[in-house]
Tab-separated table of C-alpha atoms in Angstrom:
chain	number	residue	atom	x	y	z
A	1	MET	CA	-17.724	7.089	-20.325
A	2	ILE	CA	-17.516	3.274	-18.877
A	3	GLY	CA	-14.690	1.894	-17.014
A	4	ILE	CA	-14.238	-2.225	-17.933
A	5	ILE	CA	-12.035	-4.167	-15.405
A	6	SER	CA	-10.976	-7.674	-15.211
A	7	ASP	CA	-9.307	-10.668	-13.521
A	8	VAL	CA	-8.948	-8.682	-10.040
A	9	HIS	CA	-7.640	-12.144	-8.422
A	10	GLY	CA	-8.232	-10.726	-4.788
A	11	ASN	CA	-5.158	-8.398	-5.124
A	12	TYR	CA	-6.958	-5.752	-3.095
A	13	ALA	CA	-4.272	-2.756	-3.863
A	14	ALA	CA	-4.426	-2.905	-7.595
A	15	LEU	CA	-8.253	-2.837	-7.202
A	16	THR	CA	-7.943	0.496	-5.293
A	17	ALA	CA	-5.958	2.045	-7.368
A	18	VAL	CA	-7.528	1.293	-10.651
A	19	LEU	CA	-11.628	2.665	-8.891
A	20	GLY	CA	-9.183	5.514	-7.944
A	21	ALA	CA	-7.867	6.469	-11.434
A	22	LEU	CA	-11.571	5.375	-12.807
A	23	ASP	CA	-13.238	8.105	-10.107
A	24	ARG	CA	-11.263	10.481	-11.249
A	25	MET	CA	-12.331	10.208	-14.688
A	26	ARG	CA	-15.745	10.183	-13.807
A	27	VAL	CA	-16.867	7.227	-15.658
A	28	SER	CA	-20.583	6.466	-14.980
A	29	GLU	CA	-20.007	3.000	-14.732
A	30	ILE	CA	-17.959	-0.135	-14.266
A	31	ILE	CA	-18.035	-3.238	-15.349
A	32	CYS	CA	-16.014	-6.248	-14.321
A	33	LEU	CA	-15.512	-9.140	-16.990
A	34	GLY	CA	-14.930	-11.681	-14.072
A	35	ASP	CA	-12.123	-13.313	-11.966
A	36	THR	CA	-12.687	-11.424	-8.607
A	37	ALA	CA	-11.391	-15.072	-7.474
A	38	GLY	CA	-8.177	-16.675	-7.325
A	39	TYR	CA	-4.073	-15.876	-6.795
A	40	TYR	CA	-4.066	-13.392	-3.928
A	41	CYS	CA	-5.659	-13.641	-0.373
A	42	GLN	CA	-7.651	-10.285	0.106
A	43	ILE	CA	-10.595	-12.128	-1.683
A	44	ASN	CA	-13.313	-10.205	1.203
A	45	GLU	CA	-11.926	-7.017	0.082
A	46	CYS	CA	-12.277	-7.664	-3.220
A	47	CYS	CA	-15.778	-9.044	-3.520
A	48	ASP	CA	-16.958	-6.279	-0.733
A	49	THR	CA	-15.870	-3.539	-2.700
A	50	LEU	CA	-17.249	-4.992	-6.045
A	51	ARG	CA	-20.493	-5.457	-4.655
A	52	ALA	CA	-20.775	-1.984	-2.276
A	53	ARG	CA	-20.124	-0.174	-4.894
A	54	GLY	CA	-22.967	-2.187	-7.560
A	55	ILE	CA	-20.598	-3.025	-10.152
A	56	PHE	CA	-21.553	-5.432	-12.541
A	57	SER	CA	-19.695	-8.485	-12.389
A	58	LEU	CA	-19.352	-11.499	-14.623
A	59	GLN	CA	-18.246	-14.986	-13.707
A	60	GLY	CA	-14.619	-15.970	-14.570
A	61	ASN	CA	-13.434	-19.419	-14.536
A	62	HIS	CA	-11.768	-19.009	-10.957
A	63	ASP	CA	-14.753	-17.722	-9.438
A	64	TRP	CA	-16.538	-20.948	-10.701
A	65	TYR	CA	-13.878	-22.857	-9.854
A	66	LEU	CA	-13.912	-20.987	-5.619
A	67	SER	CA	-17.964	-21.127	-5.887
A	68	SER	CA	-18.720	-24.491	-6.844
A	69	GLY	CA	-16.010	-26.148	-4.905
A	70	GLU	CA	-14.040	-27.534	-8.242
A	71	GLY	CA	-9.986	-27.314	-9.155
A	72	CYS	CA	-8.121	-25.715	-11.823
A	73	PRO	CA	-7.755	-29.164	-13.890
A	74	ARG	CA	-3.991	-27.098	-15.662
A	75	SER	CA	-2.145	-25.728	-12.832
A	76	SER	CA	-1.255	-26.789	-8.921
A	77	SER	CA	-0.335	-23.386	-7.875
A	78	ALA	CA	-3.787	-21.790	-8.870
A	79	ASN	CA	-5.216	-24.819	-6.690
A	80	ARG	CA	-2.961	-23.798	-3.803
A	81	CYS	CA	-4.722	-20.345	-3.501
A	82	LEU	CA	-8.076	-21.173	-4.493
A	83	THR	CA	-7.470	-23.316	-1.120
A	84	TYR	CA	-7.056	-20.588	0.707
A	85	GLN	CA	-9.576	-18.586	-0.399
A	86	ARG	CA	-12.522	-21.278	0.273
A	87	GLU	CA	-11.449	-21.184	3.683
A	88	ALA	CA	-10.973	-17.232	4.311
A	89	ILE	CA	-14.057	-16.347	2.061
A	90	THR	CA	-17.265	-15.106	3.553
A	91	GLU	CA	-20.695	-17.120	2.993
A	92	GLU	CA	-21.710	-14.046	1.414
A	93	ASN	CA	-19.283	-13.211	-1.150
A	94	LEU	CA	-19.096	-16.780	-1.839
A	95	ALA	CA	-23.024	-16.837	-2.475
A	96	TRP	CA	-22.421	-13.483	-4.756
A	97	LEU	CA	-19.673	-15.006	-6.684
A	98	ALA	CA	-22.136	-17.762	-7.300
A	99	THR	CA	-25.177	-16.191	-8.768
A	100	LEU	CA	-22.722	-14.550	-11.527
A	101	LYS	CA	-22.667	-15.195	-15.148
A	102	PRO	CA	-20.031	-15.712	-17.756
A	103	ARG	CA	-21.704	-13.145	-20.841
A	104	ALA	CA	-23.492	-10.262	-21.051
A	105	HIS	CA	-24.388	-7.912	-23.521
A	106	LEU	CA	-24.584	-4.082	-22.188
A	107	HIS	CA	-23.873	-0.933	-23.921
A	108	GLY	CA	-23.964	-2.551	-27.351
A	109	ILE	CA	-20.584	-4.952	-26.162
A	110	ASP	CA	-20.530	-8.578	-26.069
A	111	MET	CA	-18.739	-9.217	-22.825
A	112	VAL	CA	-17.533	-12.450	-21.801
A	113	HIS	CA	-14.794	-13.605	-19.578
A	114	GLY	CA	-13.182	-16.061	-21.480
A	115	GLY	CA	-14.049	-16.538	-25.604
A	116	TRP	CA	-17.097	-16.725	-27.220
A	117	ASN	CA	-17.148	-20.957	-27.940
A	118	ASP	CA	-16.443	-21.086	-24.259
A	119	PRO	CA	-17.588	-17.828	-22.183
A	120	LEU	CA	-16.314	-18.881	-18.937
A	121	ASP	CA	-12.292	-20.637	-19.940
A	122	GLU	CA	-11.506	-19.907	-23.210
A	123	TYR	CA	-8.288	-18.603	-24.777
A	124	PHE	CA	-8.397	-17.276	-28.403
A	125	SER	CA	-6.314	-14.999	-30.172
A	126	PRO	CA	-8.776	-12.544	-32.339
A	127	GLU	CA	-9.048	-12.895	-35.985
A	128	PRO	CA	-11.563	-12.151	-38.710
A	129	GLY	CA	-12.669	-15.958	-39.270
A	130	TYR	CA	-13.472	-15.712	-34.931
A	131	PHE	CA	-15.433	-13.063	-35.335
A	132	ALA	CA	-17.367	-13.506	-38.539
A	133	GLN	CA	-20.149	-15.979	-37.298
A	134	ILE	CA	-20.617	-13.773	-34.001
A	135	PRO	CA	-23.353	-11.202	-34.303
A	136	GLY	CA	-22.438	-7.699	-32.960
A	137	THR	CA	-19.674	-5.294	-33.946
A	138	HIS	CA	-17.866	-4.787	-30.508
A	139	PHE	CA	-16.562	-7.006	-28.187
A	140	ALA	CA	-14.505	-7.451	-24.737
A	141	SER	CA	-13.210	-10.024	-23.079
A	142	GLY	CA	-10.490	-11.058	-20.124
A	143	HIS	CA	-9.111	-13.904	-19.160
A	144	THR	CA	-5.268	-13.905	-21.098
A	145	HIS	CA	-4.165	-11.098	-18.624
A	146	VAL	CA	-2.884	-9.525	-21.083
A	147	GLN	CA	-4.181	-5.844	-22.892
A	148	LEU	CA	-5.142	-5.937	-26.589
A	149	LEU	CA	-6.982	-3.828	-29.075
A	150	TRP	CA	-7.858	-5.569	-32.637
A	151	SER	CA	-10.250	-4.260	-35.248
A	152	GLN	CA	-10.643	-5.286	-38.445
A	153	ASP	CA	-14.004	-4.862	-40.956
A	154	ASP	CA	-17.020	-3.835	-39.041
A	155	LYS	CA	-15.534	-5.647	-35.469
A	156	THR	CA	-13.375	-4.494	-33.165
A	157	TYR	CA	-12.157	-6.719	-29.551
A	158	CYS	CA	-10.885	-5.105	-26.028
A	159	ASN	CA	-8.993	-7.186	-23.755
A	160	PRO	CA	-8.469	-4.670	-21.162
A	161	GLY	CA	-6.020	-6.333	-19.410
A	162	ALA	CA	-5.810	-7.817	-15.699
A	163	VAL	CA	-6.133	-5.875	-12.606
A	164	GLY	CA	-4.435	-7.981	-10.275
A	165	GLN	CA	-2.170	-10.196	-12.106
A	166	PRO	CA	-0.558	-8.703	-15.255
A	167	ARG	CA	1.224	-10.990	-17.302
A	168	ASP	CA	2.349	-8.851	-20.233
A	169	GLY	CA	5.889	-7.734	-18.717
A	170	ASN	CA	4.543	-4.979	-17.350
A	171	PRO	CA	3.621	-5.100	-13.744
A	172	ASP	CA	1.129	-1.960	-13.518
A	173	ALA	CA	-2.791	-2.915	-13.074
A	174	GLY	CA	-4.693	-2.689	-16.745
A	175	PHE	CA	-8.279	-1.268	-17.580
A	176	ALA	CA	-10.000	-0.087	-20.138
A	177	VAL	CA	-12.694	2.630	-21.193
A	178	TRP	CA	-15.801	2.403	-23.198
A	179	ASP	CA	-16.166	6.356	-24.333
A	180	ALA	CA	-17.748	7.709	-27.324
A	181	GLY	CA	-18.242	4.485	-29.383
A	182	GLN	CA	-14.325	3.794	-28.849
A	183	PHE	CA	-12.466	1.422	-26.452
A	184	LYS	CA	-9.043	2.865	-24.693
A	185	LEU	CA	-6.878	1.034	-22.538
A	186	PHE	CA	-5.091	2.578	-19.630
A	187	ARG	CA	-2.441	1.435	-16.941
A	188	VAL	CA	-1.747	2.589	-13.912
A	189	PRO	CA	0.859	1.613	-10.813
A	190	TYR	CA	-0.294	0.028	-7.591
A	191	ASP	CA	1.545	-0.523	-4.204
A	192	VAL	CA	2.914	-4.334	-5.442
A	193	HIS	CA	4.692	-4.656	-2.358
A	194	ALA	CA	1.163	-4.184	-0.131
A	195	THR	CA	-0.026	-7.003	-1.938
A	196	GLN	CA	2.903	-9.430	-1.345
A	197	ARG	CA	3.406	-8.700	2.261
A	198	ALA	CA	-0.298	-9.505	2.460
A	199	MET	CA	0.331	-13.062	0.943
A	200	HIS	CA	4.003	-13.364	2.729
A	201	ASP	CA	1.572	-12.859	6.325
A	202	ALA	CA	-1.100	-14.928	4.953
A	203	GLY	CA	1.731	-17.895	4.635
A	204	PHE	CA	2.647	-17.501	0.940
A	205	GLU	CA	6.105	-18.610	-0.058
A	206	PRO	CA	7.810	-15.402	-2.527
A	207	TYR	CA	6.989	-17.965	-5.299
A	208	TYR	CA	3.177	-16.983	-5.249
A	209	TYR	CA	3.703	-13.616	-5.324
A	210	GLU	CA	7.385	-12.355	-6.747
A	211	ASN	CA	5.933	-12.393	-10.298
A	212	LEU	CA	3.725	-9.358	-9.492
A	213	ALA	CA	6.731	-7.035	-9.742
A	214	ILE	CA	7.496	-8.015	-13.155
A	215	GLY	CA	4.112	-8.291	-15.020
A	216	ALA	CA	4.206	-12.154	-15.199
A	217	ARG	CA	2.937	-15.420	-14.324
A	218	ILE	CA	3.534	-17.052	-11.557
A	219	GLY	CA	6.464	-18.624	-12.060
A	220	GLY	CA	7.543	-15.703	-14.213
A	221	LYS	CA	6.461	-16.724	-17.914
A	222	ILE	CA	5.421	-13.576	-19.749
A	223	ASP	CA	2.250	-14.053	-22.313
A	224	THR	CA	1.964	-12.332	-25.100
A	225	TYR	CA	-0.820	-12.620	-28.697
A	226	PRO	CA	0.891	-14.805	-31.149
A	227	GLY	CA	1.415	-12.739	-34.000
A	228	LEU	CA	0.255	-9.650	-32.717
A	229	ALA	CA	2.123	-6.524	-31.995
A	230	PRO	CA	1.568	-4.997	-28.412
A	231	THR	CA	-1.161	-2.531	-28.570
A	232	THR	CA	-0.260	1.281	-27.084
A	233	PHE	CA	-2.187	2.173	-23.614
A	234	GLU	CA	-1.490	5.030	-21.471
A	235	THR	CA	0.265	5.559	-18.185
A	236	ILE	CA	-1.987	7.340	-15.462
A	237	THR	CA	0.528	8.620	-12.730
A	238	GLY	CA	-1.467	11.681	-11.805
A	239	ASP	CA	-4.504	13.356	-12.066
A	240	ALA	CA	-6.611	11.097	-14.251
A	241	ASN	CA	-8.368	13.219	-16.207
A	242	GLU	CA	-4.854	14.367	-18.008
A	243	ALA	CA	-4.408	11.132	-19.519
A	244	SER	CA	-4.121	11.656	-23.232
A	245	SER	CA	-6.834	10.774	-24.898
A	246	SER	CA	-5.032	9.280	-27.561
A	247	GLY	CA	-3.724	6.026	-25.468
A	248	GLY	CA	-4.788	2.827	-26.988
A	249	VAL	CA	-7.107	3.873	-29.831
A	250	ILE	CA	-7.470	1.542	-32.454
A	251	ASP	CA	-6.199	2.974	-35.791
A	252	ARG	CA	-8.082	0.849	-38.139
A	253	ASP	CA	-5.680	1.989	-40.868
A	254	LYS	CA	-2.586	0.350	-38.617
A	255	GLN	CA	-4.304	-2.447	-37.236
């Protein structure tokens, strides 16, 4: 069983909760689909943890912004957070982010951060035509911060959702596991107030962190995949080994 996480975004409290849940589930490996950087202030704690645990990580668009010195072309809020992280991040962690790649093929899964037309920064909604020309059967990406399982014909796609900034109206941190050829989605509560306090202490106004309490973008917007129903998931509140194995499993007859 392999854990799949994405979009940590400097939220150390959320990362700690997700890794704790995956440890209790006794996964053999954890893979991060990118965007350790961006938004929240504990960038070094998050990078240090992923590096110390040997967690294979892709590069996301925020990782690229931070390591390249470029800005986000569509969000002044993201750029304010990146400015803080550029001043805070250690040389070792910045160099590590720069070495990451946005695409990999592991355990039979084709993985990117964004999409298959632009592995770093594409937003897409899965449909048969999108995957028709892409070799393989199982795909995973992050970037949207919205959990999804989608399957049609011989193609199956998973978005594990966001660890550090869920945007689907649920503030719990999201992640997935790959087990016996199936993706399963999970959520775990974390100490949102700890991240909000850290952001306050770092000098950020509530605008930059109040969204965490409702599972939304900065500014309060909640995202969905247009035309697709939300996917079921299992919420872990105690011993992760007690989580139902039915959480988030695709039913090909109903999807």
